PDB file of C-alpha atoms in Angstrom:
ATOM      1  CA  UNK A 295       0.000   0.000   0.000  1.00 46.00           C
ATOM      2  CA  UNK A 296       1.472   3.400  -0.873  1.00 46.00           C
ATOM      3  CA  UNK A 297       2.412   5.401   2.235  1.00 36.00           C
ATOM      4  CA  UNK A 298       0.602   8.561   1.154  1.00 40.00           C
ATOM      5  CA  UNK A 299      -1.715   9.941  -1.479  1.00 45.00           C
ATOM      6  CA  UNK A 300      -2.102  13.602  -2.442  1.00 40.00           C
ATOM      7  CA  UNK A 301      -4.747  14.791  -4.840  1.00 42.00           C
ATOM      8  CA  UNK A 302      -3.933  17.628  -7.164  1.00 40.00           C
ATOM      9  CA  UNK A 303      -5.919  19.316  -9.885  1.00 36.00           C
ATOM     10  CA  UNK A 304      -4.635  16.889 -12.492  1.00 37.00           C
ATOM     11  CA  UNK A 305      -4.699  13.651 -10.524  1.00 41.00           C
ATOM     12  CA  UNK A 306      -3.196  11.710  -7.681  1.00 41.00           C
ATOM     13  CA  UNK A 307       0.461  11.763  -6.687  1.00 39.00           C
ATOM     14  CA  UNK A 308       1.856   8.854  -4.728  1.00 39.00           C
ATOM     15  CA  UNK A 309       4.625   9.559  -2.242  1.00 41.00           C
ATOM     16  CA  UNK A 310       7.350   6.934  -2.153  1.00 37.00           C
ATOM     17  CA  UNK A 311       9.321   5.804   0.848  1.00 36.00           C
ATOM     18  CA  UNK A 312      12.510   7.686   1.673  1.00 41.00           C
ATOM     19  CA  UNK A 313      15.233   6.763  -0.800  1.00 40.00           C
ATOM     20  CA  UNK A 314      18.283   5.096   0.626  1.00 38.00           C
ATOM     21  CA  UNK A 315      21.781   6.291   0.057  1.00 38.00           C
ATOM     22  CA  UNK A 316      23.862   4.016  -2.054  1.00 41.00           C
ATOM     23  CA  UNK A 317      26.088   1.685  -0.123  1.00 43.00           C
ATOM     24  CA  UNK A 318      24.993   2.806   3.360  1.00 44.00           C
ATOM     25  CA  UNK A 319      21.343   1.743   3.536  1.00 46.00           C
ATOM     26  CA  UNK A 320      20.416   4.921   5.490  1.00 45.00           C
ATOM     27  CA  UNK A 321      17.610   7.291   4.493  1.00 51.00           C
ATOM     28  CA  UNK A 322      18.527  10.751   3.349  1.00 54.00           C
ATOM     29  CA  UNK A 323      17.498  13.322   5.964  1.00 64.00           C
ATOM     30  CA  UNK A 324      16.198  15.825   3.418  1.00 68.00           C
ATOM     31  CA  UNK A 325      14.032  13.211   1.729  1.00 68.00           C
ATOM     32  CA  UNK A 326      12.637  12.025   5.068  1.00 70.00           C
ATOM     33  CA  UNK A 327      11.912  15.622   6.048  1.00 68.00           C
ATOM     34  CA  UNK A 328      10.044  16.192   2.802  1.00 72.00           C
ATOM     35  CA  UNK A 329       8.105  12.993   3.343  1.00 73.00           C
ATOM     36  CA  UNK A 330       7.060  14.039   6.865  1.00 72.00           C
ATOM     37  CA  UNK A 331       5.946  17.425   5.525  1.00 66.00           C
ATOM     38  CA  UNK A 332       3.931  15.756   2.772  1.00 66.00           C
ATOM     39  CA  UNK A 333       2.299  13.369   5.233  1.00 65.00           C
ATOM     40  CA  UNK A 334       1.401  16.226   7.586  1.00 64.00           C
ATOM     41  CA  UNK A 335      -0.079  18.211   4.705  1.00 60.00           C
ATOM     42  CA  UNK A 336      -2.022  15.125   3.656  1.00 59.00           C
ATOM     43  CA  UNK A 337      -3.501  14.675   7.119  1.00 60.00           C
ATOM     44  CA  UNK A 338      -4.595  18.310   7.244  1.00 61.00           C
ATOM     45  CA  UNK A 339      -6.040  18.238   3.738  1.00 61.00           C
ATOM     46  CA  UNK A 340      -8.242  15.262   4.633  1.00 60.00           C
ATOM     47  CA  UNK A 341     -10.335  17.441   6.924  1.00 69.00           C
ATOM     48  CA  UNK A 342     -10.489  20.594   4.794  1.00 83.00           C
ATOM     49  CA  UNK A 343     -10.091  19.763   1.084  1.00 85.00           C
ATOM     50  CA  UNK A 344     -12.060  17.200  -0.884  1.00 83.00           C
ATOM     51  CA  UNK A 345      -9.529  14.765  -2.422  1.00 81.00           C
ATOM     52  CA  UNK A 346     -11.515  14.351  -5.655  1.00 80.00           C
ATOM     53  CA  UNK A 347     -12.479  17.905  -6.505  1.00 79.00           C
ATOM     54  CA  UNK A 348      -9.730  19.794  -4.601  1.00 79.00           C
ATOM     55  CA  UNK A 349     -12.473  22.128  -3.327  1.00 84.00           C
ATOM     56  CA  UNK A 350     -12.775  23.239   0.267  1.00 88.00           C
ATOM     57  CA  UNK A 351     -15.287  21.242   2.270  1.00 90.00           C
ATOM     58  CA  UNK A 352     -17.858  23.517   3.970  1.00 91.00           C
ATOM     59  CA  UNK A 353     -16.913  24.036   7.608  1.00 91.00           C
ATOM     60  CA  UNK A 354     -20.153  22.551   8.958  1.00 92.00           C
ATOM     61  CA  UNK A 355     -19.624  19.308   7.034  1.00 93.00           C
ATOM     62  CA  UNK A 356     -15.957  18.645   7.706  1.00 91.00           C
ATOM     63  CA  UNK A 357     -15.126  15.493   9.719  1.00 89.00           C
ATOM     64  CA  UNK A 358     -14.042  17.690  12.643  1.00 89.00           C
ATOM     65  CA  UNK A 359     -17.556  19.172  12.838  1.00 91.00           C
ATOM     66  CA  UNK A 360     -19.267  15.773  12.738  1.00 93.00           C
ATOM     67  CA  UNK A 361     -19.118  15.059  16.481  1.00 93.00           C
ATOM     68  CA  UNK A 362     -20.324  18.469  17.798  1.00 93.00           C
ATOM     69  CA  UNK A 363     -23.368  18.279  15.535  1.00 92.00           C
ATOM     70  CA  UNK A 364     -24.134  14.573  15.632  1.00 94.00           C
ATOM     71  CA  UNK A 365     -23.789  13.750  19.339  1.00 94.00           C
ATOM     72  CA  UNK A 366     -26.613  16.083  20.509  1.00 93.00           C
ATOM     73  CA  UNK A 367     -28.771  14.963  17.587  1.00 94.00           C
ATOM     74  CA  UNK A 368     -28.333  11.273  18.445  1.00 94.00           C
ATOM     75  CA  UNK A 369     -29.127  12.022  22.097  1.00 94.00           C
ATOM     76  CA  UNK A 370     -32.196  14.050  21.120  1.00 92.00           C
ATOM     77  CA  UNK A 371     -33.437  11.391  18.673  1.00 90.00           C
ATOM     78  CA  UNK A 372     -33.296   8.711  21.397  1.00 89.00           C
ATOM     79  CA  UNK A 373     -35.328  10.765  23.880  1.00 86.00           C
ATOM     80  CA  UNK A 374     -38.904   9.620  24.608  1.00 79.00           C
ATOM     81  CA  UNK A 375     -41.337  11.591  22.477  1.00 75.00           C
ATOM     82  CA  UNK A 376     -43.760  13.862  24.354  1.00 78.00           C
ATOM     83  CA  UNK A 377     -45.624  15.027  21.296  1.00 77.00           C
ATOM     84  CA  UNK A 378     -45.582  15.184  17.523  1.00 81.00           C
ATOM     85  CA  UNK A 379     -43.118  18.085  17.441  1.00 82.00           C
ATOM     86  CA  UNK A 380     -40.625  16.422  19.767  1.00 83.00           C
ATOM     87  CA  UNK A 381     -41.005  13.267  17.690  1.00 86.00           C
ATOM     88  CA  UNK A 382     -40.403  14.719  14.222  1.00 91.00           C
ATOM     89  CA  UNK A 383     -37.776  17.431  14.792  1.00 92.00           C
ATOM     90  CA  UNK A 384     -35.006  15.128  16.109  1.00 92.00           C
ATOM     91  CA  UNK A 385     -35.325  12.744  13.168  1.00 93.00           C
ATOM     92  CA  UNK A 386     -35.503  15.560  10.625  1.00 94.00           C
ATOM     93  CA  UNK A 387     -32.423  17.268  12.074  1.00 94.00           C
ATOM     94  CA  UNK A 388     -30.442  14.032  12.345  1.00 95.00           C
ATOM     95  CA  UNK A 389     -30.999  12.765   8.822  1.00 96.00           C
ATOM     96  CA  UNK A 390     -30.889  16.164   7.129  1.00 96.00           C
ATOM     97  CA  UNK A 391     -27.356  16.675   8.423  1.00 96.00           C
ATOM     98  CA  UNK A 392     -26.353  13.045   7.825  1.00 96.00           C
ATOM     99  CA  UNK A 393     -27.550  13.096   4.207  1.00 96.00           C
ATOM    100  CA  UNK A 394     -25.686  16.321   3.447  1.00 95.00           C
ATOM    101  CA  UNK A 395     -22.535  15.050   5.184  1.00 95.00           C
ATOM    102  CA  UNK A 396     -22.553  11.794   3.217  1.00 95.00           C
ATOM    103  CA  UNK A 397     -23.027  13.533  -0.136  1.00 94.00           C
ATOM    104  CA  UNK A 398     -20.403  16.218   0.458  1.00 93.00           C
ATOM    105  CA  UNK A 399     -17.790  13.778   1.777  1.00 92.00           C
ATOM    106  CA  UNK A 400     -18.498  11.011  -0.724  1.00 91.00           C
ATOM    107  CA  UNK A 401     -16.538  10.250  -3.873  1.00 90.00           C
ATOM    108  CA  UNK A 402     -16.836  13.050  -6.416  1.00 88.00           C
ATOM    109  CA  UNK A 403     -14.785  11.688  -9.298  1.00 86.00           C
ATOM    110  CA  UNK A 404     -17.820  10.954 -11.514  1.00 86.00           C
ATOM    111  CA  UNK A 405     -19.919  13.476 -13.437  1.00 83.00           C
ATOM    112  CA  UNK A 406     -23.002  14.697 -11.621  1.00 82.00           C
ATOM    113  CA  UNK A 407     -25.279  17.676 -12.178  1.00 85.00           C
ATOM    114  CA  UNK A 408     -26.027  19.758  -9.045  1.00 84.00           C
ATOM    115  CA  UNK A 409     -29.753  19.256  -9.560  1.00 90.00           C
ATOM    116  CA  UNK A 410     -29.263  15.494  -9.543  1.00 89.00           C
ATOM    117  CA  UNK A 411     -27.390  15.727  -6.253  1.00 87.00           C
ATOM    118  CA  UNK A 412     -30.184  17.841  -4.807  1.00 91.00           C
ATOM    119  CA  UNK A 413     -32.847  15.303  -5.765  1.00 93.00           C
ATOM    120  CA  UNK A 414     -30.817  12.384  -4.420  1.00 93.00           C
ATOM    121  CA  UNK A 415     -30.104  14.207  -1.156  1.00 93.00           C
ATOM    122  CA  UNK A 416     -33.749  15.149  -0.695  1.00 94.00           C
ATOM    123  CA  UNK A 417     -34.866  11.583  -1.338  1.00 95.00           C
ATOM    124  CA  UNK A 418     -32.264  10.135   1.034  1.00 96.00           C
ATOM    125  CA  UNK A 419     -33.220  12.602   3.757  1.00 95.00           C
ATOM    126  CA  UNK A 420     -36.982  12.093   3.398  1.00 95.00           C
ATOM    127  CA  UNK A 421     -36.824   8.293   3.322  1.00 95.00           C
ATOM    128  CA  UNK A 422     -34.362   8.108   6.230  1.00 95.00           C
ATOM    129  CA  UNK A 423     -36.435  10.451   8.386  1.00 95.00           C
ATOM    130  CA  UNK A 424     -39.560   8.421   7.617  1.00 94.00           C
ATOM    131  CA  UNK A 425     -37.958   5.103   8.577  1.00 94.00           C
ATOM    132  CA  UNK A 426     -36.382   6.713  11.631  1.00 93.00           C
ATOM    133  CA  UNK A 427     -39.847   7.718  12.847  1.00 92.00           C
ATOM    134  CA  UNK A 428     -41.288   4.208  12.592  1.00 90.00           C
ATOM    135  CA  UNK A 429     -40.172   2.812  15.987  1.00 89.00           C
ATOM    136  CA  UNK A 430     -41.254   5.966  17.820  1.00 86.00           C
ATOM    137  CA  UNK A 431     -44.648   6.082  16.101  1.00 86.00           C
ATOM    138  CA  UNK A 432     -45.138   2.399  16.829  1.00 84.00           C
ATOM    139  CA  UNK A 433     -44.424   2.929  20.516  1.00 82.00           C
ATOM    140  CA  UNK A 434     -46.840   5.856  20.701  1.00 81.00           C
ATOM    141  CA  UNK A 435     -49.644   3.859  19.085  1.00 79.00           C
ATOM    142  CA  UNK A 436     -48.841   0.449  20.580  1.00 79.00           C
ATOM    143  CA  UNK A 437     -47.138   0.812  23.987  1.00 75.00           C
ATOM    144  CA  UNK A 438     -44.703  -2.048  24.525  1.00 71.00           C
ATOM    145  CA  UNK A 439     -44.571  -3.789  27.883  1.00 72.00           C
ATOM    146  CA  UNK A 440     -41.269  -5.515  27.171  1.00 74.00           C
ATOM    147  CA  UNK A 441     -38.584  -3.018  28.217  1.00 72.00           C
ATOM    148  CA  UNK A 442     -35.865  -4.751  26.189  1.00 75.00           C
ATOM    149  CA  UNK A 443     -37.806  -4.500  22.923  1.00 79.00           C
ATOM    150  CA  UNK A 444     -38.939  -0.969  23.746  1.00 81.00           C
ATOM    151  CA  UNK A 445     -35.365   0.318  24.127  1.00 83.00           C
ATOM    152  CA  UNK A 446     -33.737  -1.941  21.526  1.00 88.00           C
ATOM    153  CA  UNK A 447     -36.079  -1.048  18.661  1.00 90.00           C
ATOM    154  CA  UNK A 448     -34.886   2.589  18.222  1.00 91.00           C
ATOM    155  CA  UNK A 449     -31.242   1.441  18.472  1.00 93.00           C
ATOM    156  CA  UNK A 450     -31.706  -1.149  15.739  1.00 94.00           C
ATOM    157  CA  UNK A 451     -33.481   1.355  13.517  1.00 94.00           C
ATOM    158  CA  UNK A 452     -30.926   4.158  13.930  1.00 95.00           C
ATOM    159  CA  UNK A 453     -28.081   1.774  13.064  1.00 96.00           C
ATOM    160  CA  UNK A 454     -29.867   0.302  10.042  1.00 95.00           C
ATOM    161  CA  UNK A 455     -31.226   3.599   8.708  1.00 96.00           C
ATOM    162  CA  UNK A 456     -27.834   5.302   9.087  1.00 96.00           C
ATOM    163  CA  UNK A 457     -26.260   2.624   6.914  1.00 96.00           C
ATOM    164  CA  UNK A 458     -29.086   2.772   4.375  1.00 96.00           C
ATOM    165  CA  UNK A 459     -28.738   6.559   4.262  1.00 96.00           C
ATOM    166  CA  UNK A 460     -25.188   6.136   2.941  1.00 97.00           C
ATOM    167  CA  UNK A 461     -26.454   3.862   0.142  1.00 96.00           C
ATOM    168  CA  UNK A 462     -29.206   6.355  -0.727  1.00 95.00           C
ATOM    169  CA  UNK A 463     -27.061   9.496  -0.515  1.00 95.00           C
ATOM    170  CA  UNK A 464     -24.254   8.017  -2.606  1.00 95.00           C
ATOM    171  CA  UNK A 465     -26.390   5.968  -4.974  1.00 94.00           C
ATOM    172  CA  UNK A 466     -24.672   7.428  -8.066  1.00 94.00           C
ATOM    173  CA  UNK A 467     -21.310   5.854  -7.213  1.00 94.00           C
ATOM    174  CA  UNK A 468     -22.305   2.210  -7.813  1.00 94.00           C
ATOM    175  CA  UNK A 469     -24.272   3.232 -10.925  1.00 93.00           C
ATOM    176  CA  UNK A 470     -21.852   5.578 -12.707  1.00 92.00           C
ATOM    177  CA  UNK A 471     -18.638   4.298 -11.189  1.00 92.00           C
ATOM    178  CA  UNK A 472     -15.744   6.025  -9.442  1.00 94.00           C
ATOM    179  CA  UNK A 473     -12.191   6.635 -10.601  1.00 92.00           C
ATOM    180  CA  UNK A 474      -9.640   3.898  -9.984  1.00 93.00           C
ATOM    181  CA  UNK A 475      -5.899   4.560 -10.218  1.00 92.00           C
ATOM    182  CA  UNK A 476      -2.675   2.638 -10.495  1.00 89.00           C
ATOM    183  CA  UNK A 477       0.131   2.970  -7.940  1.00 87.00           C
ATOM    184  CA  UNK A 478       1.520   5.975  -9.819  1.00 87.00           C
ATOM    185  CA  UNK A 479      -1.745   7.865  -9.456  1.00 85.00           C
ATOM    186  CA  UNK A 480      -2.756   7.573 -13.108  1.00 89.00           C
ATOM    187  CA  UNK A 481      -6.516   7.305 -13.570  1.00 91.00           C
ATOM    188  CA  UNK A 482      -7.410   4.057 -15.332  1.00 91.00           C
ATOM    189  CA  UNK A 483     -11.150   4.510 -15.610  1.00 90.00           C
ATOM    190  CA  UNK A 484     -14.484   4.522 -13.819  1.00 92.00           C
ATOM    191  CA  UNK A 485     -15.473   1.355 -11.975  1.00 93.00           C
ATOM    192  CA  UNK A 486     -18.973   0.588 -10.722  1.00 94.00           C
ATOM    193  CA  UNK A 487     -17.671  -2.333  -8.676  1.00 94.00           C
ATOM    194  CA  UNK A 488     -15.208  -0.096  -6.862  1.00 94.00           C
ATOM    195  CA  UNK A 489     -18.092   2.311  -6.246  1.00 94.00           C
ATOM    196  CA  UNK A 490     -20.174  -0.457  -4.692  1.00 95.00           C
ATOM    197  CA  UNK A 491     -17.269  -1.474  -2.470  1.00 95.00           C
ATOM    198  CA  UNK A 492     -16.646   2.115  -1.343  1.00 95.00           C
ATOM    199  CA  UNK A 493     -20.305   2.722  -0.473  1.00 96.00           C
ATOM    200  CA  UNK A 494     -20.703  -0.652   1.235  1.00 96.00           C
ATOM    201  CA  UNK A 495     -17.679  -0.091   3.488  1.00 95.00           C
ATOM    202  CA  UNK A 496     -18.804   3.420   4.405  1.00 96.00           C
ATOM    203  CA  UNK A 497     -22.348   2.239   5.169  1.00 96.00           C
ATOM    204  CA  UNK A 498     -21.022  -0.495   7.466  1.00 97.00           C
ATOM    205  CA  UNK A 499     -18.799   1.937   9.349  1.00 96.00           C
ATOM    206  CA  UNK A 500     -21.680   4.386   9.762  1.00 96.00           C
ATOM    207  CA  UNK A 501     -24.026   1.680  11.079  1.00 96.00           C
ATOM    208  CA  UNK A 502     -21.399   0.676  13.658  1.00 96.00           C
ATOM    209  CA  UNK A 503     -20.910   4.309  14.694  1.00 96.00           C
ATOM    210  CA  UNK A 504     -24.572   5.161  15.233  1.00 96.00           C
ATOM    211  CA  UNK A 505     -25.549   1.780  16.617  1.00 95.00           C
ATOM    212  CA  UNK A 506     -22.822   1.846  19.263  1.00 96.00           C
ATOM    213  CA  UNK A 507     -23.425   5.527  20.070  1.00 95.00           C
ATOM    214  CA  UNK A 508     -27.091   4.744  20.752  1.00 94.00           C
ATOM    215  CA  UNK A 509     -26.535   1.429  22.539  1.00 95.00           C
ATOM    216  CA  UNK A 510     -23.929   2.337  25.172  1.00 95.00           C
ATOM    217  CA  UNK A 511     -25.883   5.287  26.693  1.00 94.00           C
ATOM    218  CA  UNK A 512     -28.995   3.096  26.936  1.00 92.00           C
ATOM    219  CA  UNK A 513     -27.031   0.417  28.817  1.00 93.00           C
ATOM    220  CA  UNK A 514     -25.593   3.004  31.205  1.00 92.00           C
ATOM    221  CA  UNK A 515     -29.047   4.501  31.692  1.00 90.00           C
ATOM    222  CA  UNK A 516     -30.476   1.102  32.606  1.00 88.00           C
ATOM    223  CA  UNK A 517     -27.965   0.639  35.428  1.00 90.00           C
ATOM    224  CA  UNK A 518     -27.906   4.309  36.452  1.00 90.00           C
ATOM    225  CA  UNK A 519     -31.647   4.226  37.223  1.00 88.00           C
ATOM    226  CA  UNK A 520     -30.946   1.615  39.889  1.00 89.00           C
ATOM    227  CA  UNK A 521     -28.458   3.725  41.833  1.00 89.00           C
ATOM    228  CA  UNK A 522     -29.152   5.730  44.989  1.00 88.00           C
ATOM    229  CA  UNK A 523     -27.842   8.862  43.278  1.00 87.00           C
ATOM    230  CA  UNK A 524     -30.602   8.700  40.655  1.00 87.00           C
ATOM    231  CA  UNK A 525     -33.276   8.162  43.309  1.00 85.00           C
ATOM    232  CA  UNK A 526     -32.130  11.359  45.047  1.00 87.00           C
ATOM    233  CA  UNK A 527     -31.482  13.356  41.860  1.00 86.00           C
ATOM    234  CA  UNK A 528     -33.760  12.143  39.017  1.00 86.00           C
ATOM    235  CA  UNK A 529     -32.993  15.114  36.696  1.00 86.00           C
ATOM    236  CA  UNK A 530     -29.355  13.982  36.569  1.00 88.00           C
ATOM    237  CA  UNK A 531     -30.389  11.160  34.248  1.00 89.00           C
ATOM    238  CA  UNK A 532     -30.488  13.355  31.138  1.00 90.00           C
ATOM    239  CA  UNK A 533     -27.177  15.092  31.796  1.00 91.00           C
ATOM    240  CA  UNK A 534     -25.577  11.693  32.404  1.00 91.00           C
ATOM    241  CA  UNK A 535     -27.060  10.268  29.204  1.00 93.00           C
ATOM    242  CA  UNK A 536     -25.992  13.274  27.142  1.00 93.00           C
ATOM    243  CA  UNK A 537     -22.448  13.080  28.531  1.00 94.00           C
ATOM    244  CA  UNK A 538     -22.345   9.358  27.843  1.00 95.00           C
ATOM    245  CA  UNK A 539     -23.553   9.881  24.263  1.00 95.00           C
ATOM    246  CA  UNK A 540     -20.924  12.548  23.588  1.00 95.00           C
ATOM    247  CA  UNK A 541     -18.172  10.405  25.122  1.00 95.00           C
ATOM    248  CA  UNK A 542     -19.211   7.258  23.244  1.00 95.00           C
ATOM    249  CA  UNK A 543     -19.524   9.029  19.925  1.00 95.00           C
ATOM    250  CA  UNK A 544     -16.254  10.868  20.530  1.00 94.00           C
ATOM    251  CA  UNK A 545     -14.512   7.522  20.941  1.00 94.00           C
ATOM    252  CA  UNK A 546     -16.370   5.781  18.123  1.00 94.00           C
ATOM    253  CA  UNK A 547     -16.118   8.491  15.431  1.00 94.00           C
ATOM    254  CA  UNK A 548     -12.342   7.996  14.853  1.00 92.00           C
ATOM    255  CA  UNK A 549     -12.846   4.231  14.948  1.00 93.00           C
ATOM    256  CA  UNK A 550     -15.654   4.425  12.399  1.00 93.00           C
ATOM    257  CA  UNK A 551     -13.792   6.778  10.044  1.00 91.00           C
ATOM    258  CA  UNK A 552     -10.703   4.535  10.136  1.00 90.00           C
ATOM    259  CA  UNK A 553     -12.421   1.121   9.930  1.00 92.00           C
ATOM    260  CA  UNK A 554     -11.543   1.103   6.247  1.00 93.00           C
ATOM    261  CA  UNK A 555      -8.721   3.150   4.658  1.00 90.00           C
ATOM    262  CA  UNK A 556      -9.664   6.394   2.937  1.00 88.00           C
ATOM    263  CA  UNK A 557      -7.578   5.273  -0.016  1.00 90.00           C
ATOM    264  CA  UNK A 558      -9.084   1.874  -0.681  1.00 91.00           C
ATOM    265  CA  UNK A 559      -7.667  -0.809  -2.901  1.00 91.00           C
ATOM    266  CA  UNK A 560      -9.283  -3.563  -4.908  1.00 92.00           C
ATOM    267  CA  UNK A 561      -7.938  -6.460  -6.928  1.00 92.00           C
ATOM    268  CA  UNK A 562      -7.976  -5.683 -10.615  1.00 90.00           C
ATOM    269  CA  UNK A 563      -9.408  -9.145 -11.328  1.00 88.00           C
ATOM    270  CA  UNK A 564     -12.607  -8.083  -9.541  1.00 90.00           C
ATOM    271  CA  UNK A 565     -13.167  -5.063 -11.782  1.00 90.00           C
ATOM    272  CA  UNK A 566     -14.841  -4.625 -15.152  1.00 90.00           C
ATOM    273  CA  UNK A 567     -13.302  -6.079 -18.314  1.00 89.00           C
ATOM    274  CA  UNK A 568     -12.476  -2.682 -19.837  1.00 89.00           C
ATOM    275  CA  UNK A 569     -10.462  -1.694 -16.773  1.00 89.00           C
ATOM    276  CA  UNK A 570      -8.635  -5.038 -16.584  1.00 88.00           C
ATOM    277  CA  UNK A 571      -7.606  -4.661 -20.210  1.00 87.00           C
ATOM    278  CA  UNK A 572      -6.344  -1.094 -19.616  1.00 86.00           C
ATOM    279  CA  UNK A 573      -3.671  -1.913 -17.055  1.00 85.00           C
ATOM    280  CA  UNK A 574      -1.195  -4.583 -16.041  1.00 84.00           C
ATOM    281  CA  UNK A 575      -1.567  -3.785 -12.335  1.00 85.00           C
ATOM    282  CA  UNK A 576      -2.801  -6.547 -10.024  1.00 87.00           C
ATOM    283  CA  UNK A 577      -4.569  -4.057  -7.734  1.00 91.00           C
ATOM    284  CA  UNK A 578      -5.794  -0.499  -8.133  1.00 93.00           C
ATOM    285  CA  UNK A 579      -6.732   2.290  -5.743  1.00 94.00           C
ATOM    286  CA  UNK A 580      -9.774   4.511  -5.207  1.00 93.00           C
ATOM    287  CA  UNK A 581     -10.996   7.211  -2.834  1.00 93.00           C
ATOM    288  CA  UNK A 582     -13.564   5.658  -0.474  1.00 91.00           C
ATOM    289  CA  UNK A 583     -14.936   8.850   1.041  1.00 88.00           C
ATOM    290  CA  UNK A 584     -15.763   9.517   4.668  1.00 87.00           C
TER     291      UNK A 584
END
C-alpha cells in the first residue's frame, strides 16, 4: 500500500518511501523531512479539502464538525417523544445533516449535475427520516410492555437507517462508477464495482458508529436508574445520558472513520473487463470517502 496519497488538480500523486543512500542503507534526511511534511499536509487536507475535486469542504460538514453536531442529535433522537413536534424534529435534524454530510464527503470523481445531487439528497433525507420515525410512532400507538424490545427497537433502527442513508445518498457511485488509479496515481477509468465497495464499506462503518453511540448510553441509563444517586437526583439522568452519548460518539467516530482506509484498494481481477484490459496492475486504488 502506498504510504501517502495527495490529490492535485490533475490527478493523484503517490509519495514513495525515503530513498536510501547508495552503499549505506540509510535514508537521506532531506528526503525524510520532505516525506514528513507531505504526510502532515495530507492529514490536514483530509479534513479541509475534498480529495476528488480539490475544493474546500464547507466548515459545517468537515469530519471535525461531525461530532459536535451529531452527538446532541443522536441524544435528542433517542429521547422519549412527548408530542408530535418532539417526535419529528429530532429525526428531521439528524438525517438532514447526515444526508448532506454523506453527499459532500463522498466520492466526487464521476460526473453529476447539481440538480441530480439535490434530488438524491432530498430523497435520502426524506426516506431516512420516515424510517427513523417508525419505531417511535409504533411505541406511541402500541405501547410495549417488554422493556428490552422498547429500548432496543430505536437502536436497531438508527443503526440500520444510518447505513441505508449512505447507500441512498451516494447511490450514483455504484451506478456511474468512481475513478480507480494505479500505484503511480494515473486514472485508469471509472469502476462501478469499486463504487459499490466504497459505499458498502462506508455504510457499514456508519451503522457501527450510530448503533454503538445509541446502545452504550442506553445500557448506562439502565444501570444508572438503579443507583441511589438517581433516586435522590432524578434530573441527573439526562445530563448523564448526554455526557455518555458525547463520550461514546467521541470515541467511536475515529474508529468508524478509520475502519476502512480512505484510499481503498481492490484487486484488478474483480473489476470490469475494460479496466482489466487497460492496465497490467494486479490491484488499483480509489478514494472511499468519509
